[in-house]
Short mmCIF file of C-alpha atoms and ligand atoms in Angstrom, two decimals:
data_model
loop_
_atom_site.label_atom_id
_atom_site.label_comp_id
_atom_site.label_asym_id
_atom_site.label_seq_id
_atom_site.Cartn_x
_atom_site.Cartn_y
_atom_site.Cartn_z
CA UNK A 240 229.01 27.03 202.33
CA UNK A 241 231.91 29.18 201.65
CA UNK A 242 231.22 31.79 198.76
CA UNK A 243 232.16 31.63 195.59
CA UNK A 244 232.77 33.89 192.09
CA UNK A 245 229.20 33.99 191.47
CA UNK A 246 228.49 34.60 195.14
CA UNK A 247 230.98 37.58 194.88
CA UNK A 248 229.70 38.56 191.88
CA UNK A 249 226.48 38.85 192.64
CA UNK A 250 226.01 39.14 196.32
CA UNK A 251 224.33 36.51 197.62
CA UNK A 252 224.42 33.26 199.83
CA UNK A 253 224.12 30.70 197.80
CA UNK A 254 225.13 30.69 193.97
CA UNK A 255 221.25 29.54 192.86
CA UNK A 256 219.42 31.74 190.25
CA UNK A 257 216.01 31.22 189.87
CA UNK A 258 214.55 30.69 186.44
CA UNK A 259 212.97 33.94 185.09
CA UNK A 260 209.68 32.41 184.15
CA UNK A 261 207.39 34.91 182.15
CA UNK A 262 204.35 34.96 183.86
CA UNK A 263 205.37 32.58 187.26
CA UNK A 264 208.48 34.50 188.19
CA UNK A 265 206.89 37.34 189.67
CA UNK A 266 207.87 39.58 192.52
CA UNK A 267 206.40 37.13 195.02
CA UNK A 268 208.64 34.15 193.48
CA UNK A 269 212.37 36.76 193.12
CA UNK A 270 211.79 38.03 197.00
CA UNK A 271 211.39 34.88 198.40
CA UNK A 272 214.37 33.40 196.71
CA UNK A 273 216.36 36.36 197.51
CA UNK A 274 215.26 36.75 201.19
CA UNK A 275 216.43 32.78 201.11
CA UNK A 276 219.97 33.39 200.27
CA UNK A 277 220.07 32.97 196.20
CA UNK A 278 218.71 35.09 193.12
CA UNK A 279 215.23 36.16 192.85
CA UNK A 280 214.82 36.75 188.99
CA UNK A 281 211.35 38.70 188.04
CA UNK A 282 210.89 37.32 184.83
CA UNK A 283 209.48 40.20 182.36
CA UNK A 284 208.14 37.78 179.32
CA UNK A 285 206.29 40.19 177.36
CA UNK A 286 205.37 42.74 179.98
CA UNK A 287 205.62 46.39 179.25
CA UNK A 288 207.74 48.51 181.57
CA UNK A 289 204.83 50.01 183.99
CA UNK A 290 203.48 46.21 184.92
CA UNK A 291 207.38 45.27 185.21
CA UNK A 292 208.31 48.56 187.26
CA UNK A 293 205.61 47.43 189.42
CA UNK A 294 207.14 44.37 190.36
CA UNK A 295 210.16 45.67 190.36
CA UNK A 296 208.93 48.42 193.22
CA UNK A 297 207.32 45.03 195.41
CA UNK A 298 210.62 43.34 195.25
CA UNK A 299 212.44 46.23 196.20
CA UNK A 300 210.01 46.31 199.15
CA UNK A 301 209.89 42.74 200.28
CA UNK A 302 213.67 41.97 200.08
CA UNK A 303 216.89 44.30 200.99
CA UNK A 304 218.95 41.48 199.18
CA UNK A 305 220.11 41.68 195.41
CA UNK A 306 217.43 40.92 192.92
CA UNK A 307 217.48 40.48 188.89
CA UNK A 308 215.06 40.83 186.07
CA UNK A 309 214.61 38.53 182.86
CA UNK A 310 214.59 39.84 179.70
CA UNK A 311 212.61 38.21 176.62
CA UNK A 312 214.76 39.66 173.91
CA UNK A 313 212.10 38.95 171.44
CA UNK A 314 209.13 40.82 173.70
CA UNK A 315 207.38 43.72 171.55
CA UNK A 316 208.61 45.65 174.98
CA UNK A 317 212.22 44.87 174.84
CA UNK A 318 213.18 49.14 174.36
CA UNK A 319 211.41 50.34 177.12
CA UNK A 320 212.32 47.37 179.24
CA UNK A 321 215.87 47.72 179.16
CA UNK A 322 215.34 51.58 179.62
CA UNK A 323 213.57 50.86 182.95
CA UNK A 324 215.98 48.53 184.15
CA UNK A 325 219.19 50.92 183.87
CA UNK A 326 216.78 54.10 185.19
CA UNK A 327 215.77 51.09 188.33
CA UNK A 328 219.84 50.23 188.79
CA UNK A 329 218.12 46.69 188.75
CA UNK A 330 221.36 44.56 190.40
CA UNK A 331 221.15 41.73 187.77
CA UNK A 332 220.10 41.51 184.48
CA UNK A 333 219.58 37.71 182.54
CA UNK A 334 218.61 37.58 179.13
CA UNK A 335 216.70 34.98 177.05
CA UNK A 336 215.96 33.82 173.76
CA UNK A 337 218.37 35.96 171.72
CA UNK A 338 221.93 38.03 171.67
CA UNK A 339 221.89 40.74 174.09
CA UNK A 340 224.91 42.09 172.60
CA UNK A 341 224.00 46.04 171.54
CA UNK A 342 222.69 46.36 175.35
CA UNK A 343 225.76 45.43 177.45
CA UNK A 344 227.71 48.89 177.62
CA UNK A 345 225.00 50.67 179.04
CA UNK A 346 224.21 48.25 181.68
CA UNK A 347 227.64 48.12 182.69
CA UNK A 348 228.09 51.89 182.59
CA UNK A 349 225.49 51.84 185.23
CA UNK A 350 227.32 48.75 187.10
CA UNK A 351 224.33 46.16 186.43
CA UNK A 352 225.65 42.74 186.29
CA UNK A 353 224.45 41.15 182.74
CA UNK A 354 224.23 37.45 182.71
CA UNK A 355 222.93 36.44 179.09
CA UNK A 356 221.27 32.50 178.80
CA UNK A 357 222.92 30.88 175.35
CA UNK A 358 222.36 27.70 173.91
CA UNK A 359 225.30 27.46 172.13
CA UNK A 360 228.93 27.63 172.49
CA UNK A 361 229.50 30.00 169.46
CA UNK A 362 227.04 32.57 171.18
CA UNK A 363 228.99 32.35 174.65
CA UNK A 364 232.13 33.07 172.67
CA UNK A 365 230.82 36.40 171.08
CA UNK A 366 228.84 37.57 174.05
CA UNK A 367 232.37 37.03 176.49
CA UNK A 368 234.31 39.25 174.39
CA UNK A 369 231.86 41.86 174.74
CA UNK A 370 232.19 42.00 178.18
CA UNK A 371 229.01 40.23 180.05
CA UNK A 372 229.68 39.37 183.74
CA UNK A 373 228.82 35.60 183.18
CA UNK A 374 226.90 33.17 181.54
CA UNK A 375 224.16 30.96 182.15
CA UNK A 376 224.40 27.58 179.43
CA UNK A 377 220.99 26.35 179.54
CA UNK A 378 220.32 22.64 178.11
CA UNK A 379 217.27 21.70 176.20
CA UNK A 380 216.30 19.94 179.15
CA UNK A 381 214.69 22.97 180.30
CA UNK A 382 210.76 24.79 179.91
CA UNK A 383 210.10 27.04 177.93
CA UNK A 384 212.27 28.35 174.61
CA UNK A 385 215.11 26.39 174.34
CA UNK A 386 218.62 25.39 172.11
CA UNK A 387 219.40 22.02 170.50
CA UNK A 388 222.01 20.85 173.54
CA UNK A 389 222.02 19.08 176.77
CA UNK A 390 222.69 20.56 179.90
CA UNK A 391 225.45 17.38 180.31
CA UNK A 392 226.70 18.11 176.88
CA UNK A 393 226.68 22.16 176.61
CA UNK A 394 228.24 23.04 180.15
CA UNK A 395 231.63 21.40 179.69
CA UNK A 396 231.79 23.30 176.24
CA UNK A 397 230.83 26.67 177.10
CA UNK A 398 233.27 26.25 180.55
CA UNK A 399 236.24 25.58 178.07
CA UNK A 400 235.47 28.29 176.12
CA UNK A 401 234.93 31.20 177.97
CA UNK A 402 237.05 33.26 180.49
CA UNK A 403 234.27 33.98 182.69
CA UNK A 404 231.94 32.30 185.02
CA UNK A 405 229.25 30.15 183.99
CA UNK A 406 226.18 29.29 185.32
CA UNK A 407 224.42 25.74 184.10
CA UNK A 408 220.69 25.66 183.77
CA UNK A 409 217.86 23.01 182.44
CA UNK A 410 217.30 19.38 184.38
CA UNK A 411 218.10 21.06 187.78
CA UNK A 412 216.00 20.43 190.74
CA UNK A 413 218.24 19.00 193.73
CA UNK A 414 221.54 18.77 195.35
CA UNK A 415 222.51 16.18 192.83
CA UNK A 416 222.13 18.36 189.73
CA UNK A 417 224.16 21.31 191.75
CA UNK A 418 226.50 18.77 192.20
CA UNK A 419 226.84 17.19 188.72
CA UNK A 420 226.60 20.97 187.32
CA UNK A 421 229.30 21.79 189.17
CA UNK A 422 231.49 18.75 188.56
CA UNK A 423 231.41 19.76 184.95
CA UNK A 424 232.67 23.34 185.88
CA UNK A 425 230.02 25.38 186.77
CA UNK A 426 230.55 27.92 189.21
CA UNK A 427 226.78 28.44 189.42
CA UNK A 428 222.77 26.69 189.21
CA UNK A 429 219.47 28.27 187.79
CA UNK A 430 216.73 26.46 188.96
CA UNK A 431 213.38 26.78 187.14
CA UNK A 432 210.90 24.11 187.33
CA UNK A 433 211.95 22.94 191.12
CA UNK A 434 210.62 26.34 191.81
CA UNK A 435 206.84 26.30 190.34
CA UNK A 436 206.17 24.22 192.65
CA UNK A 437 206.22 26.53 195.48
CA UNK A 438 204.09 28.03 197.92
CA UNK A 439 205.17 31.43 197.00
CA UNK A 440 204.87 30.92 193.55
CA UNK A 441 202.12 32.71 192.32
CA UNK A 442 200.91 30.49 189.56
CA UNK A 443 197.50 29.03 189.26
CA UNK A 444 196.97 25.67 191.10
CA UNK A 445 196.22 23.52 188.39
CA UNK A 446 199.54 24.95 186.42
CA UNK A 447 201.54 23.71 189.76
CA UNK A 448 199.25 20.08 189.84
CA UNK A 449 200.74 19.85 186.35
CA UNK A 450 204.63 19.94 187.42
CA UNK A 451 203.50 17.74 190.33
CA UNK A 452 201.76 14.93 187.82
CA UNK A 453 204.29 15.65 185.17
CA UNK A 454 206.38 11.86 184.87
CA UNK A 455 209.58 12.52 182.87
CA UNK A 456 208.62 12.12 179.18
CA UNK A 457 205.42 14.30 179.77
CA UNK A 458 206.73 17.27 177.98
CA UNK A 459 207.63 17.72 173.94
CA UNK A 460 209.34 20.25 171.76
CA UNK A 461 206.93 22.53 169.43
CA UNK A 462 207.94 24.70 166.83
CA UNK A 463 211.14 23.18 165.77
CA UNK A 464 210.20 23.59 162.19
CA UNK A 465 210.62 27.45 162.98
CA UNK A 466 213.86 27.62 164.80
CA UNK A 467 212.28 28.26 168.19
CA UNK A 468 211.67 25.38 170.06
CA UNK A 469 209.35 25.16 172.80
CA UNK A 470 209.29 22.79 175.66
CA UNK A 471 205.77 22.13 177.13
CA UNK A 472 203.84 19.53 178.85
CA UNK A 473 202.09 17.64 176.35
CA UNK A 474 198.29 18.63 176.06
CA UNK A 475 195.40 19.55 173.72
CA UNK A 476 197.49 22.79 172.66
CA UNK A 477 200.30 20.73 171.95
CA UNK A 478 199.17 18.16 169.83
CA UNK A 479 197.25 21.19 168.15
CA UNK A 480 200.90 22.89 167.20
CA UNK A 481 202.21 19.20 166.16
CA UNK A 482 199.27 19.03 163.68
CA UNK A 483 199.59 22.72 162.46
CA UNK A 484 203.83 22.20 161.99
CA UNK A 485 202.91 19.26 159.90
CA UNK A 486 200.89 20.45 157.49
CA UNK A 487 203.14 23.03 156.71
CA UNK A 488 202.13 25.85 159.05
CA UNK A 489 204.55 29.00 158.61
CA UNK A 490 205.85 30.53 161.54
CA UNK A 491 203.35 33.79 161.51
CA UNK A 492 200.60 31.16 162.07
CA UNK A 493 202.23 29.04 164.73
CA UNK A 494 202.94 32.46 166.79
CA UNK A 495 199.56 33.14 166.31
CA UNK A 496 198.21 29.97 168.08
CA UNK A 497 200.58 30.27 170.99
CA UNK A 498 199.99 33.52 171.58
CA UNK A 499 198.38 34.40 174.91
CA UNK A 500 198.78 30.66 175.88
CA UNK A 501 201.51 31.22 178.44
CA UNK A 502 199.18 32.94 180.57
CA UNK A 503 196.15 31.43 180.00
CA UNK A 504 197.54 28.13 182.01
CA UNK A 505 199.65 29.86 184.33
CA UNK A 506 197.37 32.06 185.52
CA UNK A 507 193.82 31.39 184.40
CA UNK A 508 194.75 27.44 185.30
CA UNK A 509 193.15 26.22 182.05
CA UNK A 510 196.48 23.50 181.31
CA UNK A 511 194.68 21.66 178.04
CA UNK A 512 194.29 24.74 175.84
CA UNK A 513 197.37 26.57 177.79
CA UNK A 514 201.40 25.83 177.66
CA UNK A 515 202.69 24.89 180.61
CA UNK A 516 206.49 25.68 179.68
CA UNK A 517 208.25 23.25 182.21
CA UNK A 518 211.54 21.20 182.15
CA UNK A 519 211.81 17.18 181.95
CA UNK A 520 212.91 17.74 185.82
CA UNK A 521 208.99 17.96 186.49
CA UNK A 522 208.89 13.74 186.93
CA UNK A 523 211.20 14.59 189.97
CA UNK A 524 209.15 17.49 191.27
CA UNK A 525 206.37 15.58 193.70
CA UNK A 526 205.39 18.26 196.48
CA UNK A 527 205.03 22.35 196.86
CA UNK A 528 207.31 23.22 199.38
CA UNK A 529 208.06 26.97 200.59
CA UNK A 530 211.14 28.42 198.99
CA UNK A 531 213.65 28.57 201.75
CA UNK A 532 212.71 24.97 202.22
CA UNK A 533 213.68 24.01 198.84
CA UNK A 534 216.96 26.14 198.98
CA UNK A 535 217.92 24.43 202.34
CA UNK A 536 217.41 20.90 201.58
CA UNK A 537 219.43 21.46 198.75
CA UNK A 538 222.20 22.97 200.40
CA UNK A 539 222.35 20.86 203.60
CA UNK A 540 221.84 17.31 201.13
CA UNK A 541 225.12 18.34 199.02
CA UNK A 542 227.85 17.20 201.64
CA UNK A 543 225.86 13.29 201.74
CA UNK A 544 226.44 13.87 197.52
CA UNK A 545 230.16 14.76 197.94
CA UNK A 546 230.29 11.61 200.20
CA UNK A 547 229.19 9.42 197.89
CA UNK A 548 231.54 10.83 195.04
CA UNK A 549 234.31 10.56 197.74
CA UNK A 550 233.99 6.66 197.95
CA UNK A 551 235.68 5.86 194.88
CA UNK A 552 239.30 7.52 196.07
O1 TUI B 893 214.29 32.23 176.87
C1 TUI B 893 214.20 31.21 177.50
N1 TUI B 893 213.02 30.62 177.78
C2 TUI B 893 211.80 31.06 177.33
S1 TUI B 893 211.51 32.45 176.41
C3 TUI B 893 209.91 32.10 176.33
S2 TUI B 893 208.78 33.06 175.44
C4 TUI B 893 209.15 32.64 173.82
N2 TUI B 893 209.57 33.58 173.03
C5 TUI B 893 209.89 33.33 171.77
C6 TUI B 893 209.81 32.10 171.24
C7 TUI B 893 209.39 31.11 172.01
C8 TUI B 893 209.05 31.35 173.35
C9 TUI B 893 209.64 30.98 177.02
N3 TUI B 893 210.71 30.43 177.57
N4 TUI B 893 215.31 30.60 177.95
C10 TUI B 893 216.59 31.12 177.66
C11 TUI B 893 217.03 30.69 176.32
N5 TUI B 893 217.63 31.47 175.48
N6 TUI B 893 216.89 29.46 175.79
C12 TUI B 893 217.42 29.51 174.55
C13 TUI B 893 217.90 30.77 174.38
C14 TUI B 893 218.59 31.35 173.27
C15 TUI B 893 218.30 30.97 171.96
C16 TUI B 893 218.97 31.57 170.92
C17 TUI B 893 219.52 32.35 173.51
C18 TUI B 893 220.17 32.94 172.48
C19 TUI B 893 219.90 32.55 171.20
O2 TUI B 893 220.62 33.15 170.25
C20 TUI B 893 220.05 33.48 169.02
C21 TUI B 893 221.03 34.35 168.34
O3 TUI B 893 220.64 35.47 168.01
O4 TUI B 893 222.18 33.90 168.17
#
């Protein structure tokens, strides 16, 4: 593959970012990916800094290639995150679930790349002007937190209305979605869910059975009476937060049930009373393969793609 902006950019093979996943996206998960041509991403969910600068010291170990880190803007940590990634000269930083805006000038004073996720195009607008790197437009298709667009519908937006790369995220898991992301400009893939089911991924078994089981209308949106949707596989927790929303829960109390849930089914395995935060990709995802064996098949299956969207000339 010949490189591209985002390859130049960011110094890497293959323009493929790997989900930050709070709690699955550990050092394990970001060296593989690296040390398999794309962007290992550490995602720091709510850690505090000495957990995260210890994952940040195993990547630095297990990979000599260019790395990133995941911010949760709304973690209790955020300060003494960001402080740790400009004293770490972490390569990349991505941000999530908020406007990264007031830290941008010191991470480029220190020549980290910043690579904010939006939702929306209005964000992307106000974020380019302040001078990120790139974007990653991330549909609702995806795990975890996400905005109110599709990936189909939110890509070709943000594309026309930035000056500045963008990456596409949410309902990517093969050649075909790096192909379709790219036909509607994208310059770049984050890959999230594809990537659970891995044999470096450290998550608990059961969490990666769950991807593997999921069909494509096993996940649902909580919390979208409190402006922060949540996309999960639908279990005991779930239907809990459905009940609690309905009768009028505020948004103190909803926090309070999903609180600690994260990790209790990604890494204690229990997936009824835990959220599994995966995308509606999962009903594609059927086997754990080992990273560089995902990466490959999708690069070597995207010519065959091309092919096919040749045939019409
Ligand atoms: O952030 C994610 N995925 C996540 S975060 C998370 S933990 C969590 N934290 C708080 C509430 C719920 C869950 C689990 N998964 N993806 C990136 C992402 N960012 N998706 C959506 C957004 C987003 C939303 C609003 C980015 C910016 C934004 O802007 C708000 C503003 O201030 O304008």
């Amino acid at each position: 593959m010949h490189k591209n902006i985002i390859c130049d950019m960011l110094n890497i093979q293959y323009p493929i970012l790997q989900g930050g996943m709070a709690w699955v996206a550990t050092a394990e998960l970001a060296a593989a990916v690296s040390n398999a041509g794309g962007l290992g991403v550490i995602g720091a969910g709510h850690m505090p800094a000495d957990a995260l600068q210890h994952e940040i010291t195993k990547v630095k170990q297990w990979t000599k290639s260019p790395f990133g880190v995941n911010v949760m803007l709304r973690s209790p940590f955020v300060k003494e995150v960001i402080e740790l990634l400009i004293n770490e000269r972490v390569p990349v930083v991505t941000t999530g679930a908020g406007n990264p805006g007031e830290y941008i000038d010191r991470f480029k004073a220190v020549n980290t790349k910043v690579i904010p996720v939006v939702a929306s195009v209005a964000l992307a607008k106000r974020l380019a002007r302040l001078g990120v790197d790139a974007l990653i437009a991330e549909g609702l298709e995806s795990g975890g937190h996400v905005g109110e667009v599709t990936t189909m519908s939110l890509v070709p937006q943000v594309v026309d209305a930035v000056n500045i790369p963008v990456i596409a995220a949410g309902g990517i898991a093969d050649a075909r979605g790096f192909v379709a992301a790219f036909a509607l400009g994208a310059q770049g893939v984050q890959i999230g869910t594809r990537f659970v089911a891995s044999s470096e991924c450290i998550a608990h078994e059961n969490y990666k059975l769950a991807v593997l089981r999921a069909k494509e209308r096993s996940t649902v949106l909580t919390g979208l009476s409190t402006g922060h949707p949540v996309r999960v596989i639908e279990n005991q927790l779930s239907r809990q937060f459905e009940l609690l929303e309905k009768s009028g829960a505020d948004s103190n109390e909803l926090d309070q049930l999903g609180a600690g849930k994260l990790r209790l089914a990604a890494r204690d395995g229990d997936i009824r009373n835990g959220s599994v935060m995966i995308g509606q990709i999962a009903g594609m995802v059927n086997d754990i393969k080992p990273v560089n064996q995902i990466m490959n098949d999708i690069i070597k299956e995207i010519p065959n793609i091309l092919k096919n969207v040749g045939c019409i000339q």
